[in-house]
PDB file of C-alpha atoms in Angstrom:
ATOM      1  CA  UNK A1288     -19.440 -19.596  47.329  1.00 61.00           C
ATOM      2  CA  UNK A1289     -16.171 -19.781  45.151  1.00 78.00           C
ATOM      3  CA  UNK A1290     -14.477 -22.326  47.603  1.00 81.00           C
ATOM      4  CA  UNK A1291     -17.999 -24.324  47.044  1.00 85.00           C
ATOM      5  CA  UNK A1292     -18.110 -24.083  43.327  1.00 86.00           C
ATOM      6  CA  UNK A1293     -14.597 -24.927  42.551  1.00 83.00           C
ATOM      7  CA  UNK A1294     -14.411 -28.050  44.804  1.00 83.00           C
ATOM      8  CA  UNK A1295     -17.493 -29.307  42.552  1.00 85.00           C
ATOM      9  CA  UNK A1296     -15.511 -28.797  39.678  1.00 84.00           C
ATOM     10  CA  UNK A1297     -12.492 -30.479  41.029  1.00 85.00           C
ATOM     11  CA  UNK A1298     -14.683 -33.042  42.356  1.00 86.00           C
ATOM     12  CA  UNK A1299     -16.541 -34.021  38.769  1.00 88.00           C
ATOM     13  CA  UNK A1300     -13.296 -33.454  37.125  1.00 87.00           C
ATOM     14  CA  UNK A1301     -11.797 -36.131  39.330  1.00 88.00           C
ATOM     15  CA  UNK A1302     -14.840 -38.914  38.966  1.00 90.00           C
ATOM     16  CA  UNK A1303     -14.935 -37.987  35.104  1.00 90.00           C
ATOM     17  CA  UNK A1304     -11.032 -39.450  34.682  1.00 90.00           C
ATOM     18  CA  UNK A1305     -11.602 -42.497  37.070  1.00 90.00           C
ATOM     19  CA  UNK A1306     -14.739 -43.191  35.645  1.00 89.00           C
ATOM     20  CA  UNK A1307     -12.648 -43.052  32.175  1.00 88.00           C
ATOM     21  CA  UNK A1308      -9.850 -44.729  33.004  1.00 87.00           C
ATOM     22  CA  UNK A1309     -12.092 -47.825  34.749  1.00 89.00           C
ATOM     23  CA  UNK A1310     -14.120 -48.001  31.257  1.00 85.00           C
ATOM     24  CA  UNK A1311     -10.743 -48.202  29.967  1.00 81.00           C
ATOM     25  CA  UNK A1312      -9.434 -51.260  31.730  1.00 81.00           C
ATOM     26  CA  UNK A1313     -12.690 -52.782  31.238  1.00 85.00           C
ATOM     27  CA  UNK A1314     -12.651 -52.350  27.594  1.00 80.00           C
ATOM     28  CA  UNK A1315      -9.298 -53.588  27.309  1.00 78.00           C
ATOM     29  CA  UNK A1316      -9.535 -56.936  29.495  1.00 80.00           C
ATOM     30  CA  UNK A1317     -12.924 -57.590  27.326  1.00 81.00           C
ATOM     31  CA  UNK A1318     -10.897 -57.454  23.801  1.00 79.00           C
ATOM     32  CA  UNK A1319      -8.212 -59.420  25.453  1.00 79.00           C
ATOM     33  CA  UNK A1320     -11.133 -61.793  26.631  1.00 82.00           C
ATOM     34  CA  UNK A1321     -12.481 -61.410  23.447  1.00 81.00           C
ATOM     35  CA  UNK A1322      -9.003 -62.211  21.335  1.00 80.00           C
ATOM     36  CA  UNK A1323      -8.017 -65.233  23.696  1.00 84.00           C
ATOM     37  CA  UNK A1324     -11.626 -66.746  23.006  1.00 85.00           C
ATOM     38  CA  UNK A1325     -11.086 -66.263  19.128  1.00 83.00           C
ATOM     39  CA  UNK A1326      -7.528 -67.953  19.408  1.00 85.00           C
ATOM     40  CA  UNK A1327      -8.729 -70.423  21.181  1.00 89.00           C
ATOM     41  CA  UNK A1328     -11.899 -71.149  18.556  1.00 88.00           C
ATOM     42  CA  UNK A1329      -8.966 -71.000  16.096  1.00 88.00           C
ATOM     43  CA  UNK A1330      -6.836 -73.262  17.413  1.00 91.00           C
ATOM     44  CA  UNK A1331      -9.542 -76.103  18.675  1.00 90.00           C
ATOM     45  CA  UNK A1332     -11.311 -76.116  15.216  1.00 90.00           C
ATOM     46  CA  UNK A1333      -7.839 -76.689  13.475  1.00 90.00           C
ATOM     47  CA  UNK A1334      -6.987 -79.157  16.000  1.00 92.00           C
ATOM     48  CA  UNK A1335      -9.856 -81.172  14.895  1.00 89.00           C
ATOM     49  CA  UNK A1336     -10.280 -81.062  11.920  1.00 90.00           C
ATOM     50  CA  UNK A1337      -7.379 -78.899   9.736  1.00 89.00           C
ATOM     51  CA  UNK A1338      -9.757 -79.149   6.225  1.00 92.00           C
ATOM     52  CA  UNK A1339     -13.219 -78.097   7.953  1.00 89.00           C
ATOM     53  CA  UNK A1340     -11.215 -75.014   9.654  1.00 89.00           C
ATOM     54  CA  UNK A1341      -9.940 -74.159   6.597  1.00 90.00           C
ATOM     55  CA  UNK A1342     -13.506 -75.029   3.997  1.00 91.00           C
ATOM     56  CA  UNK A1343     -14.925 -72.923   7.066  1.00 87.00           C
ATOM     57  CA  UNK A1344     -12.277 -69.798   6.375  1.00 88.00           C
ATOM     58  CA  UNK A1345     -13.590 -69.860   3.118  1.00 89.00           C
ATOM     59  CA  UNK A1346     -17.228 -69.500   3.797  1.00 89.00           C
ATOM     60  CA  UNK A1347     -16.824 -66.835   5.848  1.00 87.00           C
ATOM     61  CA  UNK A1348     -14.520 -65.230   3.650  1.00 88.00           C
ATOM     62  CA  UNK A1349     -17.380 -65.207   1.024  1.00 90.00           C
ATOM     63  CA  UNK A1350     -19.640 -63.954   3.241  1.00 89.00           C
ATOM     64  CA  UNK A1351     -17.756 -61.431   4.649  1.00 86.00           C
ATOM     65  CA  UNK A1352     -16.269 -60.414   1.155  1.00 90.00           C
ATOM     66  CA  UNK A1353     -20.545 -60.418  -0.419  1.00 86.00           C
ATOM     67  CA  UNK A1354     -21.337 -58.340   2.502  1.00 86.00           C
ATOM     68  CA  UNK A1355     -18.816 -55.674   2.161  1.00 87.00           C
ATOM     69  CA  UNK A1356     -19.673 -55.756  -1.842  1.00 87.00           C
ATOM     70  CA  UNK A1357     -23.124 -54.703  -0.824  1.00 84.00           C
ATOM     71  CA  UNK A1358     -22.200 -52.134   2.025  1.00 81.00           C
ATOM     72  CA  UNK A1359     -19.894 -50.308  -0.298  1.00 84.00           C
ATOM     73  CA  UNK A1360     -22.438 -50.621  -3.579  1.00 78.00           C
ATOM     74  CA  UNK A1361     -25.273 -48.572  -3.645  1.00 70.00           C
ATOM     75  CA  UNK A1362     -28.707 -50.055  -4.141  1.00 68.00           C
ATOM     76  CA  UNK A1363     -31.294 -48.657  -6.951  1.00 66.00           C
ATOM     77  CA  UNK A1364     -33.065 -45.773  -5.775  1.00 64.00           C
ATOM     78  CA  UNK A1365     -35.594 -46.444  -3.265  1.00 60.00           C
ATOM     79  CA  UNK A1366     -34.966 -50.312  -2.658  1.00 68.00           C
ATOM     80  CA  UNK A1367     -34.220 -51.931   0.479  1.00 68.00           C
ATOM     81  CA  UNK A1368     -31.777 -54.695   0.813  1.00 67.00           C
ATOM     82  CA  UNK A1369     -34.017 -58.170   1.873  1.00 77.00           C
ATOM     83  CA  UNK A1370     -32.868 -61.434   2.619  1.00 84.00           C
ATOM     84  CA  UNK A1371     -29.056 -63.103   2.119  1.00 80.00           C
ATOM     85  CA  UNK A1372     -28.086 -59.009   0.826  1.00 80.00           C
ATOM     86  CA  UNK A1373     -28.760 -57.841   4.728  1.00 82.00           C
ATOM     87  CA  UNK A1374     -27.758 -60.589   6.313  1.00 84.00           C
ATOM     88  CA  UNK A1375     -24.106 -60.506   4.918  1.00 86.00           C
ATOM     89  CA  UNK A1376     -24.515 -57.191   5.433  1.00 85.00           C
ATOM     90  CA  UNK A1377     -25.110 -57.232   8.846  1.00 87.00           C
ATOM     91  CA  UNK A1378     -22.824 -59.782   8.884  1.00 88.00           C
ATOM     92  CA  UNK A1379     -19.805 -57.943   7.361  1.00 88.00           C
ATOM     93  CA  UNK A1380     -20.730 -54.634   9.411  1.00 88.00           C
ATOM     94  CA  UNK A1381     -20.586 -56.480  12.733  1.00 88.00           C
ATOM     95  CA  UNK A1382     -17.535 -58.081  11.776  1.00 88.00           C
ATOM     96  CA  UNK A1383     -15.469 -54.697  11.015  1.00 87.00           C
ATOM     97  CA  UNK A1384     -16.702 -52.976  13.942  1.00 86.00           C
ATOM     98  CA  UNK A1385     -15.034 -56.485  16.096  1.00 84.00           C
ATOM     99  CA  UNK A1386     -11.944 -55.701  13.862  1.00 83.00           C
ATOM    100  CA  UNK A1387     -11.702 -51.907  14.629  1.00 81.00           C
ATOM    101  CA  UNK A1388     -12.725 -52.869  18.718  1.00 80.00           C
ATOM    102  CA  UNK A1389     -10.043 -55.351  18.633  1.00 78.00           C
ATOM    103  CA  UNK A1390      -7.502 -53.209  16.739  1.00 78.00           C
ATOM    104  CA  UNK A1391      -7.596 -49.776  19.304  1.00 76.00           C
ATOM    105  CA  UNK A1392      -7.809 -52.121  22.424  1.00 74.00           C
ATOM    106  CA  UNK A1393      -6.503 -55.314  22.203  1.00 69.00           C
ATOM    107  CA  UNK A1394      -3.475 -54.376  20.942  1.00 69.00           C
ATOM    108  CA  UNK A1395      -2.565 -52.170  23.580  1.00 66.00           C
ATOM    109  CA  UNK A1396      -3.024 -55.130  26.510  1.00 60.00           C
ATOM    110  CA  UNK A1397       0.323 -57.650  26.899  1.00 61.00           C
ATOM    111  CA  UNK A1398      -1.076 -60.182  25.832  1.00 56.00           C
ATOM    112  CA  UNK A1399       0.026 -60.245  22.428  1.00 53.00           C
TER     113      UNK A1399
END
């Protein structure tokens, strides 16, 4: 019964690291995916029109910066946050959690 026992363990201790170290790969080809697509955004909307990419920075800098302003500052007791409020929000949230993503895995591929 030992033998048994301890070749389970061996045997879930094995598929638990490839099983990590395929989510692993996969994780880090997506943010490479992921960064190549956002260079390539980058590049094609400059490459059309330099003034649009960079009026278009700007917007989404405002966004970004109105939705952080409301993560970070604390609405009156008991109200909700409706409309533009959780939408830049949302917006800002989703944004930082791309930024962290892209910052632990994408950085650790070659292709920077």
């Amino acid at each position: 019964m030992g033998v048994r026992r301890a070749a389970k363990a061996i045997g879930e201790f094995l598929m638990e690291t490839v099983g990590e170290a395929v989510a692993e790969v996969i994780l880090s080809l997506f943010a490479c995916a992921l960064l190549a697509g956002l260079a390539l955004i980058a590049y094609l909307s400059w490459s059309f029109s330099p003034r649009l990419t960079v009026a278009g920075a700007g917007l989404l800098g405002l966004f970004l910066a109105h939705g952080a302003w409301k993560t970070f500052h604390d609405p009156a007791k008991g109200r909700r946050r409706r409309g533009l409020a959780a939408l830049t929000t949302t917006g800002f949230t989703l944004t930082a959690a791309t930024a962290v993503f892209l910052l632990f895995y994408a950085t650790g591929c070659n292709c920077l």
